mmCIF file of C-alpha atoms and ligand atoms in Angstrom:
data_model
loop_
_atom_site.group_PDB
_atom_site.id
_atom_site.type_symbol
_atom_site.label_atom_id
_atom_site.label_comp_id
_atom_site.label_asym_id
_atom_site.label_seq_id
_atom_site.Cartn_x
_atom_site.Cartn_y
_atom_site.Cartn_z
ATOM 1 C CA UNK A 297 127.580 91.951 57.914
ATOM 2 C CA UNK A 298 123.875 91.189 57.874
ATOM 3 C CA UNK A 299 124.435 87.847 59.409
ATOM 4 C CA UNK A 300 126.437 89.235 62.293
ATOM 5 C CA UNK A 301 123.667 91.771 63.064
ATOM 6 C CA UNK A 302 121.127 88.988 63.044
ATOM 7 C CA UNK A 303 123.353 86.899 65.217
ATOM 8 C CA UNK A 304 123.890 89.836 67.531
ATOM 9 C CA UNK A 305 120.144 90.470 67.797
ATOM 10 C CA UNK A 306 119.661 86.809 68.579
ATOM 11 C CA UNK A 307 122.135 86.972 71.455
ATOM 12 C CA UNK A 308 120.687 90.214 72.722
ATOM 13 C CA UNK A 309 117.123 89.038 72.569
ATOM 14 C CA UNK A 310 118.290 86.243 74.822
ATOM 15 C CA UNK A 311 119.845 88.724 77.228
ATOM 16 C CA UNK A 312 116.532 90.567 77.714
ATOM 17 C CA UNK A 313 114.566 87.325 77.965
ATOM 18 C CA UNK A 314 117.096 85.839 80.318
ATOM 19 C CA UNK A 315 117.003 88.946 82.554
ATOM 20 C CA UNK A 316 113.224 88.663 82.746
ATOM 21 C CA UNK A 317 113.337 84.942 83.463
ATOM 22 C CA UNK A 318 116.280 84.746 85.850
ATOM 23 C CA UNK A 319 116.568 88.341 87.224
ATOM 24 C CA UNK A 320 120.300 88.248 86.614
ATOM 25 C CA UNK A 321 122.897 88.357 83.834
ATOM 26 C CA UNK A 322 126.640 88.201 83.659
ATOM 27 C CA UNK A 323 128.732 91.205 82.675
ATOM 28 C CA UNK A 324 128.949 90.322 78.983
ATOM 29 C CA UNK A 325 125.232 89.852 78.794
ATOM 30 C CA UNK A 326 124.629 93.259 80.403
ATOM 31 C CA UNK A 327 126.987 94.785 77.823
ATOM 32 C CA UNK A 328 124.970 93.101 75.069
ATOM 33 C CA UNK A 329 121.760 94.423 76.527
ATOM 34 C CA UNK A 330 123.101 97.969 76.813
ATOM 35 C CA UNK A 331 124.512 97.847 73.288
ATOM 36 C CA UNK A 332 121.229 96.697 71.898
ATOM 37 C CA UNK A 333 119.517 99.555 73.691
ATOM 38 C CA UNK A 334 122.004 102.076 72.296
ATOM 39 C CA UNK A 335 121.563 100.638 68.848
ATOM 40 C CA UNK A 336 117.763 100.873 68.913
ATOM 41 C CA UNK A 337 117.808 104.225 70.629
ATOM 42 C CA UNK A 338 120.225 105.756 68.093
ATOM 43 C CA UNK A 339 118.019 104.711 65.209
ATOM 44 C CA UNK A 340 115.999 107.880 64.624
ATOM 45 C CA UNK A 341 113.577 106.077 62.308
ATOM 46 C CA UNK A 342 112.471 104.142 65.375
ATOM 47 C CA UNK A 343 109.899 106.305 67.137
ATOM 48 C CA UNK A 344 110.170 104.243 70.276
ATOM 49 C CA UNK A 345 112.668 101.691 71.383
ATOM 50 C CA UNK A 346 111.123 98.238 71.479
ATOM 51 C CA UNK A 347 113.606 96.843 73.959
ATOM 52 C CA UNK A 348 113.118 99.712 76.399
ATOM 53 C CA UNK A 349 109.338 99.427 76.100
ATOM 54 C CA UNK A 350 109.446 95.678 76.710
ATOM 55 C CA UNK A 351 111.662 95.972 79.774
ATOM 56 C CA UNK A 352 109.637 98.920 81.131
ATOM 57 C CA UNK A 353 106.456 96.862 80.826
ATOM 58 C CA UNK A 354 108.027 94.002 82.777
ATOM 59 C CA UNK A 355 109.496 96.409 85.351
ATOM 60 C CA UNK A 356 106.104 98.044 85.888
ATOM 61 C CA UNK A 357 104.433 94.643 86.153
ATOM 62 C CA UNK A 358 106.840 93.572 88.887
ATOM 63 C CA UNK A 359 106.650 96.867 90.767
ATOM 64 C CA UNK A 360 102.850 96.771 90.518
ATOM 65 C CA UNK A 361 102.682 93.230 91.943
ATOM 66 C CA UNK A 362 104.780 94.183 94.993
ATOM 67 C CA UNK A 363 104.056 97.870 95.614
ATOM 68 C CA UNK A 364 100.964 98.597 93.530
ATOM 69 C CA UNK A 365 100.750 102.161 92.332
ATOM 70 C CA UNK A 366 101.940 103.592 95.621
ATOM 71 C CA UNK A 367 104.823 105.987 95.557
ATOM 72 C CA UNK A 368 106.866 106.492 98.717
ATOM 73 C CA UNK A 369 107.990 109.968 99.649
ATOM 74 C CA UNK A 370 111.247 110.814 101.339
ATOM 75 C CA UNK A 371 111.611 114.289 102.828
ATOM 76 C CA UNK A 372 115.104 115.394 101.898
ATOM 77 C CA UNK A 373 116.739 117.724 104.439
ATOM 78 C CA UNK A 374 119.989 119.068 103.020
ATOM 79 C CA UNK A 375 121.427 120.154 106.310
ATOM 80 C CA UNK A 376 124.972 121.249 105.363
ATOM 81 C CA UNK A 377 126.755 122.062 102.128
ATOM 82 C CA UNK A 378 130.148 122.129 103.788
ATOM 83 C CA UNK A 379 132.299 119.252 102.558
ATOM 84 C CA UNK A 380 135.870 118.147 103.100
ATOM 85 C CA UNK A 381 135.926 116.208 99.825
ATOM 86 C CA UNK A 382 136.729 117.365 96.351
ATOM 87 C CA UNK A 383 134.848 114.999 94.035
ATOM 88 C CA UNK A 384 135.472 116.335 90.545
ATOM 89 C CA UNK A 385 131.827 116.293 89.520
ATOM 90 C CA UNK A 386 130.210 117.918 92.550
ATOM 91 C CA UNK A 387 129.193 121.572 92.882
ATOM 92 C CA UNK A 388 129.630 121.638 96.670
ATOM 93 C CA UNK A 389 133.139 120.183 96.598
ATOM 94 C CA UNK A 390 135.507 121.901 99.019
ATOM 95 C CA UNK A 391 137.559 123.819 96.463
ATOM 96 C CA UNK A 392 134.584 125.620 94.953
ATOM 97 C CA UNK A 393 134.979 129.135 96.379
ATOM 98 C CA UNK A 394 131.906 130.471 94.598
ATOM 99 C CA UNK A 395 129.222 129.010 96.816
ATOM 100 C CA UNK A 396 127.919 130.355 100.049
ATOM 101 C CA UNK A 397 128.284 127.690 102.699
ATOM 102 C CA UNK A 398 125.616 126.949 105.277
ATOM 103 C CA UNK A 399 124.841 124.571 108.076
ATOM 104 C CA UNK A 400 121.384 124.103 109.626
ATOM 105 C CA UNK A 401 121.119 124.195 113.404
ATOM 106 C CA UNK A 402 119.547 121.310 115.278
ATOM 107 C CA UNK A 403 116.451 123.450 115.796
ATOM 108 C CA UNK A 404 116.223 124.175 112.053
ATOM 109 C CA UNK A 405 116.525 120.473 111.263
ATOM 110 C CA UNK A 406 113.804 119.656 113.768
ATOM 111 C CA UNK A 407 111.599 122.378 112.305
ATOM 112 C CA UNK A 408 111.985 120.690 108.892
ATOM 113 C CA UNK A 409 110.887 117.384 110.376
ATOM 114 C CA UNK A 410 107.897 118.985 112.104
ATOM 115 C CA UNK A 411 106.788 120.652 108.927
ATOM 116 C CA UNK A 412 107.403 117.430 107.011
ATOM 117 C CA UNK A 413 105.441 115.319 109.485
ATOM 118 C CA UNK A 414 102.450 117.637 109.156
ATOM 119 C CA UNK A 415 102.659 117.333 105.360
ATOM 120 C CA UNK A 416 102.555 113.536 105.645
ATOM 121 C CA UNK A 417 106.224 112.554 105.405
ATOM 122 C CA UNK A 418 107.144 109.429 107.302
ATOM 123 C CA UNK A 419 110.800 109.209 106.198
ATOM 124 C CA UNK A 420 113.348 111.963 106.779
ATOM 125 C CA UNK A 421 116.600 111.869 104.857
ATOM 126 C CA UNK A 422 119.387 113.844 106.458
ATOM 127 C CA UNK A 423 121.783 114.548 103.630
ATOM 128 C CA UNK A 424 124.892 116.653 103.774
ATOM 129 C CA UNK A 425 128.467 117.100 102.729
ATOM 130 C CA UNK A 426 131.206 115.501 104.804
ATOM 131 C CA UNK A 427 131.206 118.312 107.343
ATOM 132 C CA UNK A 428 133.531 117.790 110.327
ATOM 133 C CA UNK A 429 131.262 119.914 112.511
ATOM 134 C CA UNK A 430 128.838 117.014 112.679
ATOM 135 C CA UNK A 431 130.807 114.798 114.991
ATOM 136 C CA UNK A 432 129.342 111.465 115.965
ATOM 137 C CA UNK A 433 128.075 113.049 119.224
ATOM 138 C CA UNK A 434 126.378 115.967 117.474
ATOM 139 C CA UNK A 435 124.781 113.844 114.771
ATOM 140 C CA UNK A 436 123.731 111.137 117.218
ATOM 141 C CA UNK A 437 122.089 113.765 119.397
ATOM 142 C CA UNK A 438 120.045 115.058 116.441
ATOM 143 C CA UNK A 439 119.066 111.538 115.444
ATOM 144 C CA UNK A 440 118.022 110.632 118.986
ATOM 145 C CA UNK A 441 115.813 113.703 119.181
ATOM 146 C CA UNK A 442 114.139 112.939 115.857
ATOM 147 C CA UNK A 443 113.720 109.274 116.856
ATOM 148 C CA UNK A 444 112.070 110.230 120.148
ATOM 149 C CA UNK A 445 109.738 112.809 118.534
ATOM 150 C CA UNK A 446 108.761 110.654 115.548
ATOM 151 C CA UNK A 447 108.848 106.986 116.566
ATOM 152 C CA UNK A 448 106.717 106.051 113.560
ATOM 153 C CA UNK A 449 109.129 107.536 111.024
ATOM 154 C CA UNK A 450 112.204 106.163 109.302
ATOM 155 C CA UNK A 451 115.441 108.104 109.594
ATOM 156 C CA UNK A 452 117.751 107.869 106.615
ATOM 157 C CA UNK A 453 121.300 109.222 106.630
ATOM 158 C CA UNK A 454 123.315 110.363 103.626
ATOM 159 C CA UNK A 455 126.462 111.835 105.060
ATOM 160 C CA UNK A 456 129.199 110.015 103.235
ATOM 161 C CA UNK A 457 132.155 107.944 104.353
ATOM 162 C CA UNK A 458 132.655 107.463 108.085
ATOM 163 C CA UNK A 459 134.246 104.844 110.372
ATOM 164 C CA UNK A 460 132.567 101.602 111.465
ATOM 165 C CA UNK A 461 132.366 103.008 114.977
ATOM 166 C CA UNK A 462 130.641 106.143 113.764
ATOM 167 C CA UNK A 463 128.123 104.209 111.716
ATOM 168 C CA UNK A 464 127.527 102.024 114.766
ATOM 169 C CA UNK A 465 126.816 105.015 117.022
ATOM 170 C CA UNK A 466 124.472 106.594 114.489
ATOM 171 C CA UNK A 467 122.589 103.326 114.065
ATOM 172 C CA UNK A 468 122.276 102.978 117.823
ATOM 173 C CA UNK A 469 120.986 106.543 118.038
ATOM 174 C CA UNK A 470 118.098 105.482 115.826
ATOM 175 C CA UNK A 471 119.038 105.748 112.140
ATOM 176 C CA UNK A 472 117.423 102.969 110.030
ATOM 177 C CA UNK A 473 118.752 103.527 106.545
ATOM 178 C CA UNK A 474 121.854 104.862 104.810
ATOM 179 C CA UNK A 475 122.348 106.149 101.301
ATOM 180 C CA UNK A 476 125.880 105.920 99.957
ATOM 181 C CA UNK A 477 126.100 105.686 96.210
ATOM 182 C CA UNK A 478 128.987 103.503 95.142
ATOM 183 C CA UNK A 479 129.393 105.982 92.210
ATOM 184 C CA UNK A 480 131.165 103.472 89.998
ATOM 185 C CA UNK A 481 132.022 99.809 90.559
ATOM 186 C CA UNK A 482 135.257 100.146 88.589
ATOM 187 C CA UNK A 483 138.259 101.290 90.696
ATOM 188 C CA UNK A 484 140.047 102.955 87.738
ATOM 189 C CA UNK A 485 136.902 104.860 86.773
ATOM 190 C CA UNK A 486 136.496 105.787 90.439
ATOM 191 C CA UNK A 487 140.001 107.311 90.303
ATOM 192 C CA UNK A 488 139.027 109.494 87.301
ATOM 193 C CA UNK A 489 136.123 110.971 89.216
ATOM 194 C CA UNK A 490 137.757 111.536 92.609
ATOM 195 C CA UNK A 491 141.028 112.891 94.036
ATOM 196 C CA UNK A 492 143.600 110.457 95.422
ATOM 197 C CA UNK A 493 142.403 110.710 99.049
ATOM 198 C CA UNK A 494 139.202 108.941 98.126
ATOM 199 C CA UNK A 495 139.260 105.305 97.203
ATOM 200 C CA UNK A 496 136.907 102.779 95.742
ATOM 201 C CA UNK A 497 138.095 100.333 98.415
ATOM 202 C CA UNK A 498 137.022 102.572 101.273
ATOM 203 C CA UNK A 499 133.669 103.183 99.620
ATOM 204 C CA UNK A 500 133.114 99.390 99.480
ATOM 205 C CA UNK A 501 134.268 99.092 103.129
ATOM 206 C CA UNK A 502 131.664 101.660 104.121
ATOM 207 C CA UNK A 503 128.865 99.872 102.233
ATOM 208 C CA UNK A 504 129.770 96.540 103.893
ATOM 209 C CA UNK A 505 129.996 98.126 107.337
ATOM 210 C CA UNK A 506 126.552 99.678 106.896
ATOM 211 C CA UNK A 507 125.105 96.397 105.780
ATOM 212 C CA UNK A 508 126.704 94.529 108.737
ATOM 213 C CA UNK A 509 125.288 97.085 111.196
ATOM 214 C CA UNK A 510 121.770 96.346 110.038
ATOM 215 C CA UNK A 511 121.060 99.517 108.059
ATOM 216 C CA UNK A 512 118.860 99.255 105.002
ATOM 217 C CA UNK A 513 121.455 100.334 102.458
ATOM 218 C CA UNK A 514 121.184 102.395 99.278
ATOM 219 C CA UNK A 515 123.837 102.252 96.594
ATOM 220 C CA UNK A 516 123.841 103.831 93.138
ATOM 221 C CA UNK A 517 125.660 105.765 90.448
ATOM 222 C CA UNK A 518 125.397 108.576 87.948
ATOM 223 C CA UNK A 519 124.480 107.728 84.359
ATOM 224 C CA UNK A 520 126.826 109.275 81.854
ATOM 225 C CA UNK A 521 129.488 110.434 84.294
ATOM 226 C CA UNK A 522 132.742 111.491 82.568
ATOM 227 C CA UNK A 523 134.760 108.576 81.121
ATOM 228 C CA UNK A 524 132.000 106.084 81.885
ATOM 229 C CA UNK A 525 131.812 103.213 79.335
ATOM 230 C CA UNK A 526 129.117 100.642 78.652
ATOM 231 C CA UNK A 527 131.426 98.176 80.310
ATOM 232 C CA UNK A 528 131.470 100.318 83.423
ATOM 233 C CA UNK A 529 127.663 100.397 83.483
ATOM 234 C CA UNK A 530 127.615 96.616 83.143
ATOM 235 C CA UNK A 531 129.990 96.456 86.132
ATOM 236 C CA UNK A 532 127.638 98.705 88.106
ATOM 237 C CA UNK A 533 124.749 96.371 87.334
ATOM 238 C CA UNK A 534 126.739 93.293 88.346
ATOM 239 C CA UNK A 535 127.766 95.028 91.568
ATOM 240 C CA UNK A 536 124.120 95.838 92.422
ATOM 241 C CA UNK A 537 123.117 92.297 91.610
ATOM 242 C CA UNK A 538 125.737 90.942 94.004
ATOM 243 C CA UNK A 539 125.317 93.499 96.778
ATOM 244 C CA UNK A 540 121.524 93.430 96.694
ATOM 245 C CA UNK A 541 120.933 96.863 98.252
ATOM 246 C CA UNK A 542 117.476 97.687 99.583
ATOM 247 C CA UNK A 543 117.597 101.035 97.733
ATOM 248 C CA UNK A 544 119.240 102.134 94.493
ATOM 249 C CA UNK A 545 119.691 105.754 93.473
ATOM 250 C CA UNK A 546 120.582 106.564 89.902
ATOM 251 C CA UNK A 547 120.326 109.792 87.960
ATOM 252 C CA UNK A 548 121.957 111.426 84.976
ATOM 253 C CA UNK A 549 125.256 113.184 85.493
ATOM 254 C CA UNK A 550 124.688 116.955 85.090
ATOM 255 C CA UNK A 551 127.713 119.225 84.726
ATOM 256 C CA UNK A 552 128.213 121.969 87.320
ATOM 257 C CA UNK A 553 129.807 125.150 85.935
ATOM 258 C CA UNK A 554 132.324 125.465 88.821
ATOM 259 C CA UNK A 555 133.836 122.003 88.424
ATOM 260 C CA UNK A 556 136.484 120.574 86.118
ATOM 261 C CA UNK A 557 133.728 118.595 84.378
ATOM 262 C CA UNK A 558 131.811 121.790 83.475
ATOM 263 C CA UNK A 559 132.144 121.124 79.745
ATOM 264 C CA UNK A 560 131.346 117.413 79.762
ATOM 265 C CA UNK A 561 128.019 116.332 78.337
ATOM 266 C CA UNK A 562 125.125 115.441 80.642
ATOM 267 C CA UNK A 563 123.954 111.862 80.963
ATOM 268 C CA UNK A 564 121.060 110.571 78.819
ATOM 269 C CA UNK A 565 117.499 110.480 80.099
ATOM 270 C CA UNK A 566 116.423 107.499 77.931
ATOM 271 C CA UNK A 567 119.439 105.503 79.134
ATOM 272 C CA UNK A 568 118.617 106.394 82.775
ATOM 273 C CA UNK A 569 115.018 105.248 82.268
ATOM 274 C CA UNK A 570 116.207 102.018 80.608
ATOM 275 C CA UNK A 571 118.533 101.347 83.580
ATOM 276 C CA UNK A 572 115.705 101.956 86.027
ATOM 277 C CA UNK A 573 113.758 99.170 84.303
ATOM 278 C CA UNK A 574 116.737 96.834 84.270
ATOM 279 C CA UNK A 575 117.352 97.458 88.002
ATOM 280 C CA UNK A 576 113.687 96.862 88.850
ATOM 281 C CA UNK A 577 113.760 93.526 87.017
ATOM 282 C CA UNK A 578 117.055 92.542 88.615
ATOM 283 C CA UNK A 579 115.910 93.541 92.136
ATOM 284 C CA UNK A 580 112.074 93.397 92.076
ATOM 285 C CA UNK A 581 111.694 94.537 95.708
ATOM 286 C CA UNK A 582 114.101 97.421 95.516
ATOM 287 C CA UNK A 583 113.126 100.972 96.561
ATOM 288 C CA UNK A 584 113.966 102.951 93.478
ATOM 289 C CA UNK A 585 113.652 106.733 93.337
ATOM 290 C CA UNK A 586 112.960 108.831 90.279
ATOM 291 C CA UNK A 587 115.630 111.367 91.229
ATOM 292 C CA UNK A 588 115.715 115.128 91.202
ATOM 293 C CA UNK A 589 118.524 114.917 88.643
ATOM 294 C CA UNK A 590 116.167 113.038 86.314
ATOM 295 C CA UNK A 591 113.562 115.732 86.874
ATOM 296 C CA UNK A 592 116.157 118.379 86.157
ATOM 297 C CA UNK A 593 117.168 116.899 82.796
ATOM 298 C CA UNK A 594 113.585 116.370 81.637
ATOM 299 C CA UNK A 595 110.563 118.339 82.932
ATOM 300 C CA UNK A 596 108.603 115.038 83.062
ATOM 301 C CA UNK A 597 111.596 112.946 84.133
ATOM 302 C CA UNK A 598 110.157 111.788 87.438
ATOM 303 C CA UNK A 599 106.805 110.832 85.896
ATOM 304 C CA UNK A 600 108.673 108.860 83.232
ATOM 305 C CA UNK A 601 110.712 107.276 86.007
ATOM 306 C CA UNK A 602 107.541 105.781 87.483
ATOM 307 C CA UNK A 603 106.574 104.420 84.082
ATOM 308 C CA UNK A 604 110.005 102.748 83.873
ATOM 309 C CA UNK A 605 109.702 101.003 87.270
ATOM 310 C CA UNK A 606 110.626 103.536 89.977
ATOM 311 C CA UNK A 607 108.517 103.819 93.166
ATOM 312 C CA UNK A 608 110.078 106.559 95.310
ATOM 313 C CA UNK A 609 110.379 110.343 95.081
ATOM 314 C CA UNK A 610 112.454 112.582 97.302
ATOM 315 C CA UNK A 611 111.020 116.064 97.514
ATOM 316 C CA UNK A 612 113.001 118.772 99.094
ATOM 317 C CA UNK A 613 112.153 119.590 102.678
ATOM 318 C CA UNK A 614 115.094 121.876 103.287
ATOM 319 C CA UNK A 615 114.385 125.522 104.247
ATOM 320 C CA UNK A 616 113.626 127.402 101.052
ATOM 321 C CA UNK A 617 116.308 130.004 101.902
ATOM 322 C CA UNK A 618 119.039 127.356 101.635
ATOM 323 C CA UNK A 619 117.860 125.327 98.642
ATOM 324 C CA UNK A 620 119.841 127.180 96.008
ATOM 325 C CA UNK A 621 123.014 126.704 98.084
ATOM 326 C CA UNK A 622 122.867 122.899 97.770
ATOM 327 C CA UNK A 623 123.611 122.858 94.050
ATOM 328 C CA UNK A 624 125.419 119.632 93.258
ATOM 329 C CA UNK A 625 124.802 120.374 89.544
ATOM 330 C CA UNK A 626 123.509 123.247 87.428
ATOM 331 C CA UNK A 627 119.811 124.177 87.127
ATOM 332 C CA UNK A 628 118.636 121.884 89.914
ATOM 333 C CA UNK A 629 114.846 122.006 90.196
ATOM 334 C CA UNK A 630 112.759 122.734 93.334
ATOM 335 C CA UNK A 631 115.031 125.522 94.565
ATOM 336 C CA UNK A 632 112.803 128.537 93.928
ATOM 337 C CA UNK A 633 110.656 130.480 96.368
ATOM 338 C CA UNK A 634 107.541 129.165 94.699
ATOM 339 C CA UNK A 635 108.401 125.549 95.405
ATOM 340 C CA UNK A 636 108.018 125.378 99.211
ATOM 341 C CA UNK A 637 105.293 122.825 98.608
ATOM 342 C CA UNK A 638 107.352 120.321 96.698
ATOM 343 C CA UNK A 639 105.290 117.445 98.065
ATOM 344 C CA UNK A 640 102.048 118.894 96.736
ATOM 345 C CA UNK A 641 103.586 119.425 93.336
ATOM 346 C CA UNK A 642 104.866 115.850 93.228
ATOM 347 C CA UNK A 643 101.528 114.433 94.463
ATOM 348 C CA UNK A 644 99.856 116.114 91.529
ATOM 349 C CA UNK A 645 102.541 115.040 89.099
ATOM 350 C CA UNK A 646 102.263 111.396 90.194
ATOM 351 C CA UNK A 647 98.476 111.509 89.837
ATOM 352 C CA UNK A 648 98.794 112.578 86.220
ATOM 353 C CA UNK A 649 100.433 109.233 85.421
ATOM 354 C CA UNK A 650 98.065 107.173 87.605
ATOM 355 C CA UNK A 651 100.176 106.868 90.775
ATOM 356 C CA UNK A 652 99.634 108.152 94.306
ATOM 357 C CA UNK A 653 101.960 109.386 97.000
ATOM 358 C CA UNK A 654 101.479 107.554 100.272
ATOM 359 C CA UNK A 655 102.114 108.581 103.868
ATOM 360 C CA UNK A 656 104.060 105.535 104.947
ATOM 361 C CA UNK A 657 107.613 104.739 106.093
ATOM 362 C CA UNK A 658 107.880 102.745 102.899
ATOM 363 C CA UNK A 659 110.114 99.920 104.042
ATOM 364 C CA UNK A 660 111.480 97.443 101.523
ATOM 365 C CA UNK A 661 108.907 94.654 101.128
ATOM 366 C CA UNK A 662 111.322 91.776 100.757
ATOM 367 C CA UNK A 663 109.668 88.422 101.465
ATOM 368 C CA UNK A 664 111.618 88.246 104.784
ATOM 369 C CA UNK A 665 110.043 91.562 105.870
ATOM 370 C CA UNK A 666 106.475 90.356 105.361
HETATM 371 N N1 5AD B 636 125.342 115.413 88.554
HETATM 372 C C1 5AD B 636 124.515 114.422 88.964
HETATM 373 N N2 5AD B 636 124.580 113.882 90.173
HETATM 374 C C2 5AD B 636 125.514 114.295 91.010
HETATM 375 N N3 5AD B 636 125.851 113.936 92.258
HETATM 376 C C3 5AD B 636 126.887 114.705 92.690
HETATM 377 N N4 5AD B 636 127.243 115.579 91.700
HETATM 378 C C4 5AD B 636 126.402 115.356 90.626
HETATM 379 C C5 5AD B 636 126.275 115.895 89.354
HETATM 380 N N5 5AD B 636 127.122 116.888 88.931
HETATM 381 C C6 5AD B 636 125.260 112.796 92.929
HETATM 382 C C7 5AD B 636 126.319 111.817 93.393
HETATM 383 C C8 5AD B 636 126.165 111.804 94.880
HETATM 384 C C9 5AD B 636 124.727 112.277 95.085
HETATM 385 C C10 5AD B 636 124.455 112.890 96.405
HETATM 386 O O1 5AD B 636 124.560 113.232 94.063
HETATM 387 O O2 5AD B 636 126.084 110.535 92.836
HETATM 388 O O3 5AD B 636 126.360 110.543 95.459
HETATM 389 FE FE1 FES B 637 109.562 120.120 93.903
HETATM 390 FE FE2 FES B 637 107.628 120.253 91.955
HETATM 391 S S1 FES B 637 108.526 118.576 92.903
HETATM 392 S S2 FES B 637 108.463 121.825 93.197
#
């Protein structure tokens, strides 16, 4: 018994060292690493987890060498909560009759950008449900107008699965980046989180199309989603390692009361922070947000995210009147009347841990981009 623990520790120590040295591991090695983390983190006599601290230190060192202590800000404009999909985890899924649906007009979206530009935002993220009202023409028109008004800003889209032709038109209209979390790299797990109309294969097709069209692409997943295993997380890490996205969004799963996963437990904050460090080491140049979900699960989640290797925050720039209606999960932060100045709040929060928000498009600083 003792010997096998020792042996195991030996192997795992190698996994962490190897990740630091080579920036990649195979699936079994990621499983070892995650198991060692769970083991140390479960041990309540351990006030802090040595493995997590070691990897966070390395993650921060790498992030610091490339991006310093600058934190990029993305102004998130949640422009429609109407969605044709029925993802089992999501509060705005189509069969939730208890939410009030809304759609921002083009003028309202432009007003968000104007306000955001004055506040110092240089990236706008248009995020919405898969809302058929936003045809390629309508969306391209909005993108073209933003592109013409703010030539120095990046435009990021997060509007789900569309055709190659649609992605092509939106790119041509002026969109630079696209966020589409892969959600889970395992097709069977994907099936447990989504209805039959949605497939892992189409998700992958979308990610490849986006990459081929020259978008900077963001992938990602929820930590602790229902039925997720350590093996699944290892598969997510291997997928990210192979796909090499410019951006990775991860956050804890948080149950929404109007979904079939209402009674499932939320994902773990320490595990999310650990994964942020692992992802930073694997992809040193990646743009890695400390997400709103992390800030929802822990009042200091986003600050802790920076200390684990993150370098992006995404404050809400949506009209205050609509913020409560974009509730993907329960108790989402930054939705109250008092939080119109999300950016100011985050600037202050980042300062408390020695980081500063910057007014910059915040492109990925891969060596090729230099
Ligand atoms: N908890 C945490 N994250 C969620 N998302 C959707 N629903 C939830 C939830 N209940 C995430 C998904 C999606 C992104 C926009 O928000 O990963 O891709
Ligand atoms: Fe949104 Fe504090 S970050 S209100």
